[in-house]
Tab-separated table of C-alpha atoms in Angstrom:
chain	number	residue	atom	x	y	z
A	1	ASN	CA	-33.459	80.523	95.751
A	2	ALA	CA	-31.864	82.429	92.878
A	3	GLY	CA	-30.327	85.248	94.957
A	4	VAL	CA	-28.049	87.321	92.721
A	5	THR	CA	-27.828	86.236	89.096
A	6	GLN	CA	-25.075	87.448	86.794
A	7	THR	CA	-24.744	86.868	83.069
A	8	PRO	CA	-22.691	86.007	81.138
A	9	LYS	CA	-20.200	83.856	83.067
A	10	PHE	CA	-17.483	84.323	80.453
A	11	GLN	CA	-16.962	86.931	77.747
A	12	VAL	CA	-14.191	87.773	75.317
A	13	LEU	CA	-14.210	91.203	73.684
A	14	LYS	CA	-12.018	93.008	71.243
A	15	THR	CA	-10.667	96.425	72.153
A	16	GLY	CA	-13.285	99.078	71.432
A	17	GLN	CA	-16.304	96.804	71.614
A	18	SER	CA	-19.120	97.556	74.017
A	19	MET	CA	-21.143	95.190	76.119
A	20	THR	CA	-23.447	94.986	79.109
A	21	LEU	CA	-23.018	92.701	82.104
A	22	GLN	CA	-26.373	91.806	83.543
A	23	CYS	CA	-27.184	91.535	87.238
A	24	ALA	CA	-30.515	90.716	88.829
A	25	GLN	CA	-31.516	89.969	92.402
A	26	ASP	CA	-34.760	88.591	93.778
A	27	MET	CA	-34.276	89.490	97.454
A	28	ASN	CA	-35.847	92.954	97.215
A	29	HIS	CA	-32.538	94.523	98.195
A	30	GLU	CA	-32.245	98.278	97.896
A	31	TYR	CA	-28.451	98.298	97.664
A	32	MET	CA	-26.602	96.894	94.649
A	33	SER	CA	-22.996	97.206	93.589
A	34	TRP	CA	-20.396	96.127	91.060
A	35	TYR	CA	-16.853	95.100	91.971
A	36	ARG	CA	-13.927	94.018	89.899
A	37	GLN	CA	-11.259	91.660	91.186
A	38	ASP	CA	-7.714	91.601	89.902
A	39	PRO	CA	-4.770	89.548	91.202
A	40	GLY	CA	-3.135	91.275	94.152
A	41	MET	CA	-5.666	94.114	94.129
A	42	GLY	CA	-8.608	92.601	95.924
A	43	LEU	CA	-12.172	93.608	95.147
A	44	ARG	CA	-12.557	97.207	94.033
A	45	LEU	CA	-15.891	99.000	93.888
A	46	ILE	CA	-16.873	100.273	90.436
A	47	HIS	CA	-20.388	101.697	90.944
A	48	TYR	CA	-23.168	101.254	93.449
A	49	SER	CA	-26.823	102.081	93.880
A	50	VAL	CA	-28.833	102.699	97.050
A	51	GLY	CA	-32.164	102.344	95.285
A	52	ALA	CA	-33.977	102.545	91.973
A	53	GLY	CA	-33.001	105.692	90.103
A	54	ILE	CA	-29.949	106.383	92.312
A	55	THR	CA	-26.398	105.472	91.362
A	56	ASP	CA	-22.974	106.683	92.421
A	57	GLN	CA	-19.350	106.077	91.631
A	58	GLY	CA	-17.054	103.785	93.494
A	59	GLU	CA	-13.279	103.579	93.528
A	60	VAL	CA	-12.720	102.703	89.834
A	61	PRO	CA	-15.670	104.030	87.762
A	62	ASN	CA	-13.877	105.165	84.602
A	63	GLY	CA	-14.957	103.302	81.477
A	64	TYR	CA	-18.140	101.946	83.057
A	65	ASN	CA	-21.739	103.127	83.168
A	66	VAL	CA	-24.638	101.896	85.259
A	67	SER	CA	-28.322	102.567	85.618
A	68	ARG	CA	-30.946	101.340	88.069
A	69	SER	CA	-34.420	101.547	86.591
A	70	THR	CA	-35.850	98.794	88.814
A	71	THR	CA	-35.047	97.442	92.259
A	72	GLU	CA	-34.159	94.057	90.761
A	73	ASP	CA	-31.718	94.953	87.976
A	74	PHE	CA	-28.369	96.726	87.931
A	75	PRO	CA	-26.582	96.328	84.579
A	76	LEU	CA	-22.965	97.380	84.070
A	77	ARG	CA	-22.043	98.787	80.660
A	78	LEU	CA	-18.580	98.882	79.164
A	79	LEU	CA	-18.690	101.643	76.583
A	80	SER	CA	-15.439	100.930	74.718
A	81	ALA	CA	-13.600	97.952	76.129
A	82	ALA	CA	-9.891	98.214	76.872
A	83	PRO	CA	-7.377	95.503	77.833
A	84	SER	CA	-7.131	97.125	81.283
A	85	GLN	CA	-10.741	96.041	81.853
A	86	THR	CA	-9.777	92.371	81.704
A	87	SER	CA	-10.901	91.168	85.112
A	88	VAL	CA	-13.432	89.171	87.083
A	89	TYR	CA	-16.577	91.169	87.754
A	90	PHE	CA	-18.907	90.557	90.674
A	91	CYS	CA	-22.326	92.006	91.286
A	92	ALA	CA	-23.513	92.143	94.885
A	93	SER	CA	-26.648	93.236	96.698
A	94	GLY	CA	-27.603	94.010	100.267
A	95	ARG	CA	-30.498	95.364	102.304
A	96	GLY	CA	-28.805	98.730	102.570
A	97	PRO	CA	-25.460	100.584	102.669
A	98	GLY	CA	-23.063	98.976	105.116
A	99	GLU	CA	-25.120	95.778	105.323
A	100	LYS	CA	-23.742	92.373	104.433
A	101	LEU	CA	-23.516	91.697	100.723
A	102	PHE	CA	-24.622	88.711	98.686
A	103	PHE	CA	-22.650	88.074	95.524
A	104	GLY	CA	-23.396	86.745	92.088
A	105	SER	CA	-21.167	84.018	90.665
A	106	GLY	CA	-19.057	86.435	88.648
A	107	THR	CA	-18.173	87.212	85.035
A	108	GLN	CA	-14.715	86.471	83.677
A	109	LEU	CA	-14.059	89.158	81.046
A	110	SER	CA	-11.107	89.198	78.687
A	111	VAL	CA	-10.434	92.141	76.403
A	112	LEU	CA	-7.993	91.446	73.594
B	1	ARG	CA	-2.627	104.188	104.033
B	2	LYS	CA	-4.982	101.539	102.688
B	3	GLU	CA	-8.475	101.554	104.178
B	4	VAL	CA	-8.261	97.819	104.958
B	5	GLU	CA	-5.050	95.821	105.264
B	6	GLN	CA	-4.473	92.101	105.589
B	7	ASP	CA	-1.455	89.825	105.639
B	8	PRO	CA	-1.692	87.965	102.302
B	9	GLY	CA	-0.137	84.776	103.736
B	10	PRO	CA	-0.260	81.977	102.857
B	11	PHE	CA	-0.756	80.509	106.283
B	12	ASN	CA	0.147	76.816	106.086
B	13	VAL	CA	-1.291	74.805	108.964
B	14	PRO	CA	-1.920	71.104	109.642
B	15	GLU	CA	-5.400	69.740	110.168
B	16	GLY	CA	-6.587	70.301	113.698
B	17	ALA	CA	-4.487	73.418	114.241
B	18	THR	CA	-5.745	76.766	115.467
B	19	VAL	CA	-4.995	79.744	113.261
B	20	ALA	CA	-5.724	83.443	113.591
B	21	PHE	CA	-5.813	86.303	111.106
B	22	ASN	CA	-5.849	90.004	111.803
B	23	CYS	CA	-7.074	92.837	109.656
B	24	THR	CA	-6.467	96.543	110.307
B	25	TYR	CA	-8.724	99.371	109.131
B	26	SER	CA	-8.096	103.097	108.870
B	27	ASN	CA	-11.532	104.664	109.454
B	28	SER	CA	-12.079	104.968	113.191
B	29	ALA	CA	-15.776	105.666	112.587
B	30	SER	CA	-16.433	102.379	110.742
B	31	GLN	CA	-19.506	100.543	111.991
B	32	SER	CA	-19.800	97.466	109.789
B	33	PHE	CA	-17.320	94.584	109.892
B	34	PHE	CA	-17.452	91.239	108.161
B	35	TRP	CA	-15.352	88.225	107.286
B	36	TYR	CA	-15.928	86.636	103.892
B	37	ARG	CA	-14.519	83.440	102.461
B	38	GLN	CA	-13.522	83.076	98.819
B	39	ASP	CA	-12.595	79.841	97.054
B	40	CYS	CA	-10.515	79.778	93.857
B	41	ARG	CA	-11.830	83.048	92.353
B	42	LYS	CA	-15.435	82.052	93.001
B	43	GLU	CA	-17.745	84.594	94.517
B	44	PRO	CA	-17.050	85.734	98.073
B	45	LYS	CA	-19.429	84.256	100.626
B	46	LEU	CA	-20.224	85.708	104.006
B	47	LEU	CA	-18.521	83.798	106.802
B	48	MET	CA	-19.634	85.965	109.687
B	49	SER	CA	-20.409	89.476	110.774
B	50	VAL	CA	-18.223	90.930	113.518
B	51	TYR	CA	-19.908	92.490	116.514
B	52	SER	CA	-18.469	94.847	119.116
B	53	SER	CA	-18.598	92.239	121.871
B	54	GLY	CA	-17.066	89.531	119.707
B	55	ASN	CA	-18.974	86.564	118.386
B	56	GLU	CA	-18.568	82.890	117.712
B	57	ASP	CA	-20.000	80.541	115.100
B	58	GLY	CA	-18.923	76.960	115.664
B	59	ARG	CA	-15.171	76.766	115.160
B	60	PHE	CA	-14.936	80.411	114.122
B	61	THR	CA	-14.519	83.365	116.479
B	62	ALA	CA	-14.426	86.999	115.422
B	63	GLN	CA	-13.209	89.892	117.560
B	64	LEU	CA	-13.262	93.647	117.121
B	65	ASN	CA	-10.699	95.948	118.735
B	66	ARG	CA	-11.838	99.521	118.144
B	67	ALA	CA	-8.988	101.105	120.112
B	68	SER	CA	-6.372	99.530	117.855
B	69	GLN	CA	-8.645	99.432	114.813
B	70	TYR	CA	-8.394	95.796	113.922
B	71	ILE	CA	-10.611	92.771	113.625
B	72	SER	CA	-9.518	89.197	113.990
B	73	LEU	CA	-10.701	85.773	112.926
B	74	LEU	CA	-9.784	82.648	114.880
B	75	ILE	CA	-10.319	79.205	113.378
B	76	ARG	CA	-10.093	76.247	115.732
B	77	ASP	CA	-9.638	72.601	114.747
B	78	SER	CA	-8.821	73.480	111.128
B	79	LYS	CA	-10.288	71.257	108.417
B	80	LEU	CA	-8.997	70.648	104.907
B	81	SER	CA	-12.159	72.347	103.690
B	82	ASP	CA	-11.139	75.567	105.463
B	83	SER	CA	-8.470	76.115	102.790
B	84	ALA	CA	-9.541	79.346	101.113
B	85	THR	CA	-8.878	83.056	101.042
B	86	TYR	CA	-10.422	85.038	103.900
B	87	LEU	CA	-11.477	88.587	103.129
B	88	CYS	CA	-11.839	91.297	105.719
B	89	VAL	CA	-14.605	93.811	104.920
B	90	VAL	CA	-15.222	97.171	106.553
B	91	ASN	CA	-17.310	100.171	105.618
B	92	GLY	CA	-14.870	102.840	104.588
B	93	ARG	CA	-14.661	106.617	104.569
B	94	SER	CA	-18.020	106.628	102.824
B	95	PHE	CA	-20.400	104.569	104.914
B	96	GLN	CA	-22.289	103.587	101.792
B	97	LYS	CA	-19.350	101.583	100.528
B	98	LEU	CA	-17.913	98.356	101.834
B	99	VAL	CA	-14.157	98.076	101.348
B	100	PHE	CA	-12.543	94.683	100.940
B	101	GLY	CA	-9.090	93.705	102.041
B	102	THR	CA	-6.934	91.803	99.571
B	103	GLY	CA	-7.401	88.617	101.566
B	104	THR	CA	-5.396	86.149	103.611
B	105	ARG	CA	-4.812	82.759	102.059
B	106	LEU	CA	-5.104	79.707	104.310
B	107	LEU	CA	-3.822	76.272	103.325
B	108	VAL	CA	-4.715	73.366	105.610
B	109	SER	CA	-2.724	70.202	104.998
B	110	PRO	CA	-3.368	66.586	106.097
């Protein structure tokens, strides 16, 4: 049972570099989301999607792009990495909005 | 006011103790409530959903108080393995988004 798969687990970037965090789920969930977790801040929603072709912004969307071309995949793109984007990133999916979420194992990102 | 608020703790309890956490939420129209457990910056894992009538899962009991807008989690007979951070989750002002509290840290000692 793969569930939600995130890659990579660790990444170090230099300021200004771009990269894509991958997220895939095999549970046929319509709802997918990206959170970041920083010490003392809890999990904050970056972007979410309620189905293929539909995305919307969360609490902290600036500096991130998403797309949802298939039900399974929901990549998160950092266009020009900044030190403020150093964080742990979690992808999560659920059957629908407001339903319980299942999380990937996270990506530890450091931007130097 | 934050949408979801929790006491960060830590709560230090001995094995076998009973411990309770509360979590307050600001959106009186919220319909979805959950408790998650998170270990050492690993991914959060669902502990239990919280239903209007309250619900129990083994040593864990969750309650919802809509009038006072809080949910609670009671852990009986604490085990060393219960040491973790417990996250309160509620759907916020936008029902499409689940909002996480910052978590309550529990430390169970021998």
